Coordinates of C-alpha atoms in Angstrom, one line a residue:
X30 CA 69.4 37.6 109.8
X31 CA 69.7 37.7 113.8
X32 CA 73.2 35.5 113.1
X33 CA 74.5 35.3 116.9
X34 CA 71.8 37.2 118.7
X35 CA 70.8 35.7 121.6
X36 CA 67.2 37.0 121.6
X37 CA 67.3 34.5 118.6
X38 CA 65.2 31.3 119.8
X39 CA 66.8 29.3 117.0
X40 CA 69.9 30.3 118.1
X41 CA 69.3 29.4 122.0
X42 CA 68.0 26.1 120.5
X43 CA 71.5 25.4 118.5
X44 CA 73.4 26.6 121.6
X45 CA 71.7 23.8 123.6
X46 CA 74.7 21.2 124.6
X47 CA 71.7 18.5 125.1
X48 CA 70.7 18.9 121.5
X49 CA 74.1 19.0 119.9
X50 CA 75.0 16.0 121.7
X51 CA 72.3 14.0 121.0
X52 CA 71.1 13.7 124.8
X53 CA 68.5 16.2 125.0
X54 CA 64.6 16.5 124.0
X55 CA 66.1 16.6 119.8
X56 CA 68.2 14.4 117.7
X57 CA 72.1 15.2 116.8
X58 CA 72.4 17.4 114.0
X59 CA 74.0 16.2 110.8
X60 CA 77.5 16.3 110.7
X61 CA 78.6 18.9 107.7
X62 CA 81.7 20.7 107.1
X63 CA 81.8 24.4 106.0
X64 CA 84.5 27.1 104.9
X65 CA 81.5 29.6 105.9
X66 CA 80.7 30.2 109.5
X67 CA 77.3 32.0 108.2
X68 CA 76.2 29.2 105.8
X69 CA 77.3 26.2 108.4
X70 CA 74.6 28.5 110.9
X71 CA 72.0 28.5 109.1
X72 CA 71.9 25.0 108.3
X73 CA 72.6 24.1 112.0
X74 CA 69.3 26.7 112.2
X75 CA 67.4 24.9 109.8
X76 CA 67.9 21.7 111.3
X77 CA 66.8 22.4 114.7
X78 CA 63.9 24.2 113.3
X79 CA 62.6 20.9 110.9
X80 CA 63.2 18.7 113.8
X81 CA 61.2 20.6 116.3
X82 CA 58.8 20.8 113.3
X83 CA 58.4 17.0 113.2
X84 CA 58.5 16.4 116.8
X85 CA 55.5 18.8 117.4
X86 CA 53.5 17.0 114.7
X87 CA 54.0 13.6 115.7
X88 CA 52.7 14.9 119.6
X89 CA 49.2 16.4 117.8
X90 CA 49.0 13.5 116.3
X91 CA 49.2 11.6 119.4
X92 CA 52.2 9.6 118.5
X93 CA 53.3 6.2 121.0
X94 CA 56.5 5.5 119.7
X95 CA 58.6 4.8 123.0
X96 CA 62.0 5.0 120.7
X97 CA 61.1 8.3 119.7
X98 CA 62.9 11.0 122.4
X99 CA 60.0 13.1 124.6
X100 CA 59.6 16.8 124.5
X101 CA 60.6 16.9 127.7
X102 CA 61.7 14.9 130.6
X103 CA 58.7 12.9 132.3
X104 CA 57.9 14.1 136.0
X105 CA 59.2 11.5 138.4
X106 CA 56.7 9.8 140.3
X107 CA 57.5 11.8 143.9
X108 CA 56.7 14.9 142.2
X109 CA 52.8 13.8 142.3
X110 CA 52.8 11.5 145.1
X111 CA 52.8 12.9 148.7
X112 CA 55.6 11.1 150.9
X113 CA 52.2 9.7 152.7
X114 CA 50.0 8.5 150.0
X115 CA 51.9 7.0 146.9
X116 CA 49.0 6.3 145.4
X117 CA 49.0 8.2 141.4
X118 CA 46.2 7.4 139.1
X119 CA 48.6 7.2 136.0
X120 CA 46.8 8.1 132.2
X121 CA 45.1 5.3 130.5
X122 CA 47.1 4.1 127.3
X123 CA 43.4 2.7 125.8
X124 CA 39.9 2.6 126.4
X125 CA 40.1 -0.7 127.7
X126 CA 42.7 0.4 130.7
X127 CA 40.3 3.1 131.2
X128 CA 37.6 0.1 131.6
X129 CA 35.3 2.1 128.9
X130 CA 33.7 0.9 126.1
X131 CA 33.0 3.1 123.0
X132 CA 29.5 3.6 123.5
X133 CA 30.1 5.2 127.1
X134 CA 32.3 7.8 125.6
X135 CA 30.6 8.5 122.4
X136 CA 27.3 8.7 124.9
X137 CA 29.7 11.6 126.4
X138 CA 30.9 13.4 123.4
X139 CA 27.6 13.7 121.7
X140 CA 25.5 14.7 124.8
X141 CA 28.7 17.4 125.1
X142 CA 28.5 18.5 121.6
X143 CA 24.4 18.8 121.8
X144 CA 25.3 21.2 124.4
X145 CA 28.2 23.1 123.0
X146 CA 26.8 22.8 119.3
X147 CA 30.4 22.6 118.2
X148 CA 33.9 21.8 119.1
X149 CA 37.5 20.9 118.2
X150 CA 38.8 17.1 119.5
X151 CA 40.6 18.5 122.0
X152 CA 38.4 20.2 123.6
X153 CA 36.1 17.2 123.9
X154 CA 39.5 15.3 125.1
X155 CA 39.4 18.2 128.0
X156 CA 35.9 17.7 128.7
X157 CA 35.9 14.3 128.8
X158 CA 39.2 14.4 130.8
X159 CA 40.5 11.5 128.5
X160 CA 43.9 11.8 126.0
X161 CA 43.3 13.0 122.8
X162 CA 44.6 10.2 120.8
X163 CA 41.8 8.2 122.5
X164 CA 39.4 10.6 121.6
X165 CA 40.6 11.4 118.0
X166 CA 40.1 7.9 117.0
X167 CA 36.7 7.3 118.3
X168 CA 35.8 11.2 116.9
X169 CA 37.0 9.5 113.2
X170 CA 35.1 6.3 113.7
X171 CA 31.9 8.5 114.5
X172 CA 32.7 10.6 111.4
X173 CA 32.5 7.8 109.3
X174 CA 29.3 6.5 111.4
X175 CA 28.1 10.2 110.0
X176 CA 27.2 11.0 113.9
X177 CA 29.8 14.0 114.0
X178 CA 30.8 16.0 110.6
X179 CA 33.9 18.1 109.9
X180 CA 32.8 21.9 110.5
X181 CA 36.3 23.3 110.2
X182 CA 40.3 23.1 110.7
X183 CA 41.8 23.2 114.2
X184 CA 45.8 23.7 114.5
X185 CA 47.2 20.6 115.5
X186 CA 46.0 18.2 113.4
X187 CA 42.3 18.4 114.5
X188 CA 39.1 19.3 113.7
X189 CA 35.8 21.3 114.7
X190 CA 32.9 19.2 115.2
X191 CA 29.3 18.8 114.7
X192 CA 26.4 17.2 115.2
X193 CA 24.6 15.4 111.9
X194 CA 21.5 15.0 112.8
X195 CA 21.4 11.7 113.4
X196 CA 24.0 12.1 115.8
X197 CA 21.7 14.8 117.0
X198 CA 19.1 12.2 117.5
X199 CA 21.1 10.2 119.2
X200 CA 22.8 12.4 121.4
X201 CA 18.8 13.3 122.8
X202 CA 18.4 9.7 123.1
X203 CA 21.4 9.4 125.6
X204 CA 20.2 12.7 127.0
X205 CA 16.4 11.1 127.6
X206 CA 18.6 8.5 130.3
X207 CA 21.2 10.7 131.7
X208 CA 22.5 14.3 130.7
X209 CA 25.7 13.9 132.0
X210 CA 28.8 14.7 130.2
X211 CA 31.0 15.5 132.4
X212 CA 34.3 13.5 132.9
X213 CA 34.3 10.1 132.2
X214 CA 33.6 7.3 135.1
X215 CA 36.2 5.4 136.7
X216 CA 35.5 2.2 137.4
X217 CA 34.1 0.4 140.4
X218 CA 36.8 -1.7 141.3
X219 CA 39.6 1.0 140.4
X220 CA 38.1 3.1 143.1
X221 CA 37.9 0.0 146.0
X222 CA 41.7 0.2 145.2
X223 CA 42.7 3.2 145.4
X224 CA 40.4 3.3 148.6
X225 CA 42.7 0.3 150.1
X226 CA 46.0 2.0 149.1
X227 CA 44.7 5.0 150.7
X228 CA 43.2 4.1 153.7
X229 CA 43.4 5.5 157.1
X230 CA 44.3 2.3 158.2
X231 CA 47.8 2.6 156.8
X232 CA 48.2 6.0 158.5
X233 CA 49.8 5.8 161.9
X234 CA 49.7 9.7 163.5
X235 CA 52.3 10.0 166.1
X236 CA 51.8 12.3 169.1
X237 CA 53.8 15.1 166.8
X238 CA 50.9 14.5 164.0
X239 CA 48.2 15.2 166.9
X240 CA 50.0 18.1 168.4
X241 CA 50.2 20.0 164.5
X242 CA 47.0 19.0 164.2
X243 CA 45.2 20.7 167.2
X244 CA 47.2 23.4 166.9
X245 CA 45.4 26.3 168.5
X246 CA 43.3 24.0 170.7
X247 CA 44.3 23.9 174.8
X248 CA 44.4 20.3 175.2
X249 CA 46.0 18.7 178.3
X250 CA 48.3 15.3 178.1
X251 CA 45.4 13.3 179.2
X252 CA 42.9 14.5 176.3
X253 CA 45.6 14.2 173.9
X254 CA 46.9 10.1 175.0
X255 CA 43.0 9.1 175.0
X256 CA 42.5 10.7 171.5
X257 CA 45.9 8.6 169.6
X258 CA 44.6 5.5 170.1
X259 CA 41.4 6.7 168.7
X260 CA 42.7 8.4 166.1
X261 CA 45.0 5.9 164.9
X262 CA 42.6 3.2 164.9
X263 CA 40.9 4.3 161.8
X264 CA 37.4 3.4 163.2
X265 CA 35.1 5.4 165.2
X266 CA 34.5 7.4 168.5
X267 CA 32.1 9.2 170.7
X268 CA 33.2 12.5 171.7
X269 CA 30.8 13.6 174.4
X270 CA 30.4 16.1 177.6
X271 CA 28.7 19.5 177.9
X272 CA 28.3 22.1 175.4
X273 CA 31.3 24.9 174.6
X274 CA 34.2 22.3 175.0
X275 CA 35.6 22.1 171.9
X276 CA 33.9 18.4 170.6
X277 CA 32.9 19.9 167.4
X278 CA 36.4 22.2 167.0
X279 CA 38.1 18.5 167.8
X280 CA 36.3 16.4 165.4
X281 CA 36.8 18.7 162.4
X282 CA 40.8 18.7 163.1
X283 CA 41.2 14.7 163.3
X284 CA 41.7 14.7 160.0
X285 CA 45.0 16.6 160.2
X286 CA 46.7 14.4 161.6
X287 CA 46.6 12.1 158.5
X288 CA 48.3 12.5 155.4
X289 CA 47.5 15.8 153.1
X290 CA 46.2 14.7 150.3
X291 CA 44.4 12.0 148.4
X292 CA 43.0 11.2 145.0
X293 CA 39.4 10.4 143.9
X294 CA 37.3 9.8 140.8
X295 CA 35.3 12.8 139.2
X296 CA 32.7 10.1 138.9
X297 CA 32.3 6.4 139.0
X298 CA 30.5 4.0 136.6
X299 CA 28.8 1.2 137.0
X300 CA 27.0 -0.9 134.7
X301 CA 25.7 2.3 132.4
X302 CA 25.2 4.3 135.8
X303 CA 27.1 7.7 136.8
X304 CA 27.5 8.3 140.3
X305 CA 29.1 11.9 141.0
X306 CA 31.7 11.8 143.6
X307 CA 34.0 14.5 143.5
X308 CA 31.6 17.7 145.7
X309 CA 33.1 21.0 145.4
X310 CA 30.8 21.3 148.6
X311 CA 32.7 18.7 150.7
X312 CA 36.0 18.5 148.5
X313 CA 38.9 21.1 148.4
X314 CA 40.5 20.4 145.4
X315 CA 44.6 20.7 145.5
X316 CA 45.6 21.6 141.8
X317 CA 49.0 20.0 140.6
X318 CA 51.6 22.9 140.4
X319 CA 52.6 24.2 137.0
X320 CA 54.4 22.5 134.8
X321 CA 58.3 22.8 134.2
X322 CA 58.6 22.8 130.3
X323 CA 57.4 23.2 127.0
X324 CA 54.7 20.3 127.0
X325 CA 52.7 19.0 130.3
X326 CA 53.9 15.1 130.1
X327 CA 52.8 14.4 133.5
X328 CA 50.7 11.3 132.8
X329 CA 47.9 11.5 135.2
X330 CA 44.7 10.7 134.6
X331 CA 42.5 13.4 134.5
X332 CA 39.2 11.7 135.6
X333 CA 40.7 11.8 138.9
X334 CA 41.1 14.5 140.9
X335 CA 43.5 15.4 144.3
X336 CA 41.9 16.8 147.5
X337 CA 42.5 17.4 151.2
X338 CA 41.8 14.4 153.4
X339 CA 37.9 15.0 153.4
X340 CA 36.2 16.0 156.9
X341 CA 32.2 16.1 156.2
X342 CA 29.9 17.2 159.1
X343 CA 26.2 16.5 159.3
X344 CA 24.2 18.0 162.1
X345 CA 20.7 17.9 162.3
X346 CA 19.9 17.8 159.2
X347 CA 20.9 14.6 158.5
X348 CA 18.5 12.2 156.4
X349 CA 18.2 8.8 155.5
X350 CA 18.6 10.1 151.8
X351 CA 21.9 11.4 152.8
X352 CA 22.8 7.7 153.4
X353 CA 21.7 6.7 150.1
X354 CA 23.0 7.2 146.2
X355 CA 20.1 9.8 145.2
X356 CA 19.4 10.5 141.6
X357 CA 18.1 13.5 140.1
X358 CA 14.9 12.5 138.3
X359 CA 15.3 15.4 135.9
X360 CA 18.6 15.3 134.4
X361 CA 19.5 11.3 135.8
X362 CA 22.5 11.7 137.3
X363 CA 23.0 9.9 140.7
X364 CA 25.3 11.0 143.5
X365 CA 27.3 9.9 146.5
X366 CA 26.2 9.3 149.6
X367 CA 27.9 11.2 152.5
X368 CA 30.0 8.1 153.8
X369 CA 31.1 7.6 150.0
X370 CA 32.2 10.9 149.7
X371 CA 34.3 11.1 153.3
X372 CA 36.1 7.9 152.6
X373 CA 39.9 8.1 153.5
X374 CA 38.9 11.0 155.5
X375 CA 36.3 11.8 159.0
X376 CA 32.9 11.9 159.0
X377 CA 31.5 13.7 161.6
X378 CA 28.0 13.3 162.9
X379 CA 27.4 16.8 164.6
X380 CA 25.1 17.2 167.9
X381 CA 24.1 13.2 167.4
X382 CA 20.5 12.5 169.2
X383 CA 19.2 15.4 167.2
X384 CA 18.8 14.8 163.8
X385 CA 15.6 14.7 161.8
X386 CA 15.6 10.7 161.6
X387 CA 15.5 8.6 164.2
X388 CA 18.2 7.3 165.3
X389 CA 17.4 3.7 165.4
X390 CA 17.4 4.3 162.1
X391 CA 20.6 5.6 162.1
X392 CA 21.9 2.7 164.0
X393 CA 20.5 -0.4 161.7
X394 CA 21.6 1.8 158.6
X395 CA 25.4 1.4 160.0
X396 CA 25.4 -1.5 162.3
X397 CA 26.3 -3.9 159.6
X398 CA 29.1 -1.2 157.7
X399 CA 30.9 0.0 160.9
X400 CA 31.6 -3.7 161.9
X401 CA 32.3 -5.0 159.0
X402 CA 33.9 -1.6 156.7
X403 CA 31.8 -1.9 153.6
X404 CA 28.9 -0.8 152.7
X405 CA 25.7 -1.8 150.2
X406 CA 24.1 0.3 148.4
X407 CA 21.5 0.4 145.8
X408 CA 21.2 1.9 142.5
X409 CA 18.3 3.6 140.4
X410 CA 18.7 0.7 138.5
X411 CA 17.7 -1.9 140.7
X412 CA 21.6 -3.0 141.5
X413 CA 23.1 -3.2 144.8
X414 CA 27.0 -2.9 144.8
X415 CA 29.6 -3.2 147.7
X416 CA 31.7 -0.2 148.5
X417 CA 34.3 0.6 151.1
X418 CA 33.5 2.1 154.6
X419 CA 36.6 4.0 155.3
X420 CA 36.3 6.7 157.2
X421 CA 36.8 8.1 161.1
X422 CA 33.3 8.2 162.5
X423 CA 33.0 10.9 164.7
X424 CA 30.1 10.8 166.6
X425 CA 29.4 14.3 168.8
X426 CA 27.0 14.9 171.3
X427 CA 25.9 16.6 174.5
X428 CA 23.8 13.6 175.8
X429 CA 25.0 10.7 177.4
X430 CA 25.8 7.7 174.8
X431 CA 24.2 4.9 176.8
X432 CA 21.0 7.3 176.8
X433 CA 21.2 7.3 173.0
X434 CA 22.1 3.8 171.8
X435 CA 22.0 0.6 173.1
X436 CA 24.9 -1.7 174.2
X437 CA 24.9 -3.6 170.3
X438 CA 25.8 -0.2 168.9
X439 CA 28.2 0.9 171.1
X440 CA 30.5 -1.8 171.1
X441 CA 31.1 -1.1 167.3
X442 CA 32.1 2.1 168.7
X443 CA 35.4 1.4 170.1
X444 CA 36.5 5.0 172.0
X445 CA 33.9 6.4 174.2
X446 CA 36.1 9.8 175.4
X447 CA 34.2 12.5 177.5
X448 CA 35.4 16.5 176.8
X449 CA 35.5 17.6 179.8
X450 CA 35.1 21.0 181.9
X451 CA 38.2 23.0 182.0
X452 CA 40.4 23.7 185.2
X453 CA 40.5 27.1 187.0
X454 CA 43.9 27.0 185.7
X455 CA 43.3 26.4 181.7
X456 CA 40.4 28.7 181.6
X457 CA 43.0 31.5 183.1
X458 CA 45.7 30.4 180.3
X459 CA 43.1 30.3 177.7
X460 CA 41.9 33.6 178.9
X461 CA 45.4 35.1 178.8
X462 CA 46.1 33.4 175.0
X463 CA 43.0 34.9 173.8
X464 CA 43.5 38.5 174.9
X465 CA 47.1 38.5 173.5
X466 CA 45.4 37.1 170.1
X467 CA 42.4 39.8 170.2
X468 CA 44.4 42.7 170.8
X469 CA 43.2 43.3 174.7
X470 CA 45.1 44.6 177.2
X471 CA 45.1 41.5 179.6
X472 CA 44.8 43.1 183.5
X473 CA 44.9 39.8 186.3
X474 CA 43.1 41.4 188.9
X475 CA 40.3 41.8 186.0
X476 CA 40.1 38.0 185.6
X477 CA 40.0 37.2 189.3
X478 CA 37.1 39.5 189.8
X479 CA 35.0 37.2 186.9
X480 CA 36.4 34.0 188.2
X481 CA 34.8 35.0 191.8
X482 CA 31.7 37.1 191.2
X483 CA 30.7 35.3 187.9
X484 CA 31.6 31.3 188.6
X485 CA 32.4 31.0 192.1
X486 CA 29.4 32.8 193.7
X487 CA 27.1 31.9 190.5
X488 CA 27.9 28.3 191.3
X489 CA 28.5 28.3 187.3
X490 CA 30.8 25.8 185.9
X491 CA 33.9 26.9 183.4
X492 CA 33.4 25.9 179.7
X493 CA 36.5 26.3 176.5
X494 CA 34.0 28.5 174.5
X495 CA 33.9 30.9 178.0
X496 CA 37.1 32.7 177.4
X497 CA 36.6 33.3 173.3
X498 CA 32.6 34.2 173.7
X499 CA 33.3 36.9 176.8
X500 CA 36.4 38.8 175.3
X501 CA 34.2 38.9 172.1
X502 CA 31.8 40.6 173.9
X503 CA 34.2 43.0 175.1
X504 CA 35.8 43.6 172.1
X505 CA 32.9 44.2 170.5
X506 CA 32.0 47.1 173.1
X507 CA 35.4 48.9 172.7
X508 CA 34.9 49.6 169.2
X509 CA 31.5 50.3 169.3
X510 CA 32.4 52.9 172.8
X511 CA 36.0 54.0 170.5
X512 CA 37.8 53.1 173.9
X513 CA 40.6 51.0 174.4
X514 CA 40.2 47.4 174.7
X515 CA 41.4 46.7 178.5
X516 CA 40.2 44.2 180.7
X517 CA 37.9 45.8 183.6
X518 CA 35.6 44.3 186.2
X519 CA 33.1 46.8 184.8
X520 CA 33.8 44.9 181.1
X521 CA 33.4 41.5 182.9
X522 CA 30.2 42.5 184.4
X523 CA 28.4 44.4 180.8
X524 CA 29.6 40.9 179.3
X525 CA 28.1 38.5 181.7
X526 CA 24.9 40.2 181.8
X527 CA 24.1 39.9 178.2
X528 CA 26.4 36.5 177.7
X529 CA 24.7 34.5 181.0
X530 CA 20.9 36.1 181.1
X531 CA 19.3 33.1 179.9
X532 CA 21.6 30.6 180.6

């Protein structure tokens, strides 16, 4: 025997002050009395070892007893919610909490088994992202329904299933409507809410949130005081001017200056229907760290999911059917539209005046949801449901608004702020930041030679994207010549002509 060894793990267990005391994640030992250090060890040894026994059965068996002590300490709530967003989607305790009914999830776990052919409880549990004590109860009562049959053991208390076939035929039947099995839905209403404790509108940036957030940009005071407001209002704004002056590079870094993170459904149910929200596409998911313990007993629910404040951009491709919950007519499942998906976050309408709809019908889609915040929207089945219309419209263009949309349409647009044309003196500091980034040797004389021959005498107007586009070119010649990247007017004149021939 190891006796006193410390690379004994039932010895570290014994050592444990927690456990001997009676504080810690197992009950006080029996009291005994021994003449015989050796025998009193191995009953101390014994002990710990039929405890932790028990203990780990009554978890796989998915035990509730709130007297009994936990395997380990429950996280506190401020390990999962951000000091911004205290929002947490906690575990449902029943099927009814979830707002499920039996039939949705055994629609679920038989359209997953068709697929898989077989598999233990828990990892239907997984799929499913439910517990598995919810899902071990309903797997028994479809035993006994003869929809699912014992294939073999799993450790843990649980079982490998399969499909009888009539629970193969009814698993087709669910398939025939929707062949979705994915994580179950969350409920409508539980996703309004979280939508209201999440909202934009309870996120004031300060002018330190603005400055993190366009971090990298050259913005002056006055650009940065007309775009708080706008920002902070939650609502919507026009960002317009001439092209290469940073609207696009300014829209897709408002939502920085809001909190980090934020949770939302894998997919939301209503009334039989799935609608997918959660778009690896759109969505960057932010994983909860590892675990400190044994056993995960973070109580989250797992049909949600956390992600970076959303920023979604449309250009000219945007459709009405972008608008609109779409369903795939081969495998039923519907998904979110894009306003859905960017709620608590910005939506950015890229290059607006452009897209492939017109935009009056752009403008009666969203005249009623940008005054009001909520949006209707129909189903496949005939349904129309009210959803929330939180986001930061960011509407970008190079025209002029009033030439775009009438007066009704813009006054639902609160912030009408014009990117302007740089100074001679930011398009010399840009220049000079963006040489030190690039690696070029930065020469003055070089710079006033461009400003003269190229803008000055070209009647040519400075733009942001000047700078960046002009030492690219540069840079690009260096490496290709194998000659050191220096600023020349010979550099500045190879980089004009092939930057400004058509322009």
């Amino acid at each position: 025997m190891a006796g006193t060894s410390d690379d004994n793990l039932l010895a570290k267990l014994a050592n444990l002050s927690a456990a001997a005391s009676g504080d810690g994640p197992l009950p006080p030992l029996t009291s005994h009395s021994f003449e015989d250090p050796e025998a009193h060890e191995e009953v101390v040894e014994e002990e710990i070892f039929d405890k932790l026994a028990k203990r780990l059965n009554s978890i796989a068996e998915g035990a509730t007893d709130e007297d009994a002590p936990p395997a380990i300490a429950p996280i506190h709530d401020e390990e999962l919610a951000d000091d911004d967003n205290p929002f947490v989607p906690y575990e449902p305790a029943s099927l009814e909490d979830a707002q499920l009914t039996e039939s949705e999830v055994e629609a679920l776990a038989l359209k997953y088994l068709l697929a898989r052919g077989d598999a233990t409880g828990r990892a239907i549990a997984e799929q499913l992202c439910l517990p598995f004590v919810l899902i071990d109860q309903l797997m028994r009562r479809m035993k006994l329904d003869r929809l699912v049959a014992h294939r073999a053991d799993a450790p843990m208390n649980d079982y490998q299933y399969e499909l009888t076939e009539l629970g193969r035929e009814r698993a087709r039947r669910y398939a025939e409507h929707c062949t979705y099995f994915g994580a179950a839905p969350v409920a409508l209403r539980d996703y309004v809410a979280s939508v209201e404790a999440q909202s934009l509108t309870r996120q004031n940036p300060s002018r330190e949130d603005l400055l993190r957030a366009f971090d990298g940009l050259l913005l002056n005071k006055r650009m940065l005081d007309r775009l708080g407001p706008a920002i902070n209002s939650g609502r919507g704004l026009f960002l317009y001017g001439s092209p290469g002056n940073g609207k696009t590079s300014i829209a897709e870094r408002v939502t920085f200056a809001f909190g980090q993170h934020i949770w939302i459904p894998r997919a939301i149910g209503v009334d039989g229907e799935i609608i997918r929200l959660f778009d690896p596409v759109n969505h960057e998911e932010v994983p909860l760290g590892p675990s400190s313990g044994l056993f995960d007993n973070r109580k989250v629910d797992r049909r949600w999911v956390r992600i970076k404040r959303p920023t979604i951009i449309a250009g000219g491709e945007l459709t009405m059917s972008a608008l609109e919950v779409t369903i795939n007519t081969s495998t039923g499942i519907s998904e979110a539209p894009l306003q859905l998906k960017s709620n608590c976050g910005t939506l950015v309408i890229d290059d607006f005046g452009r897209q492939r709809m017109p935009i009056d019908e752009l403008l009666n889609r969203w005249i009623v949801p940008l005054e009001k915040r909520v949006d209707f929207l129909n189903l496949p089945n005939g349904k129309k449901i009210t959803v929330p219309f939180d986001q930061l419209i960011v509407f970008s263009t190079n025209l002029e608004p009033r030439d775009l949309v009438d007066e009704a349409f813009l006054r639902r647009i609160p912030y009408k702020i014009e990117v302007g044309d740089p100074s001679e003196k930011e398009f010399r500091e840009l220049m000079v930041l963006l040489a030190k980034k690039m690696g070029i040797e930065y020469r003055q004389e070089a710079v006033d030679y461009l400003i003269e021959r190229h803008y000055k005498q070209a009647g040519r107007s400075f733009r942001f994207c000047h700078p960046r586009d002009l030492l690219m070119q540069i840079s690009n010649f260096c490496r290709y010549a194998d000659r050191e990247p220096i600023l020349t007017e010979e550099l500045f004149d190879m980089a004009c002509e092939n930057y400004f021939s058509v322009m």
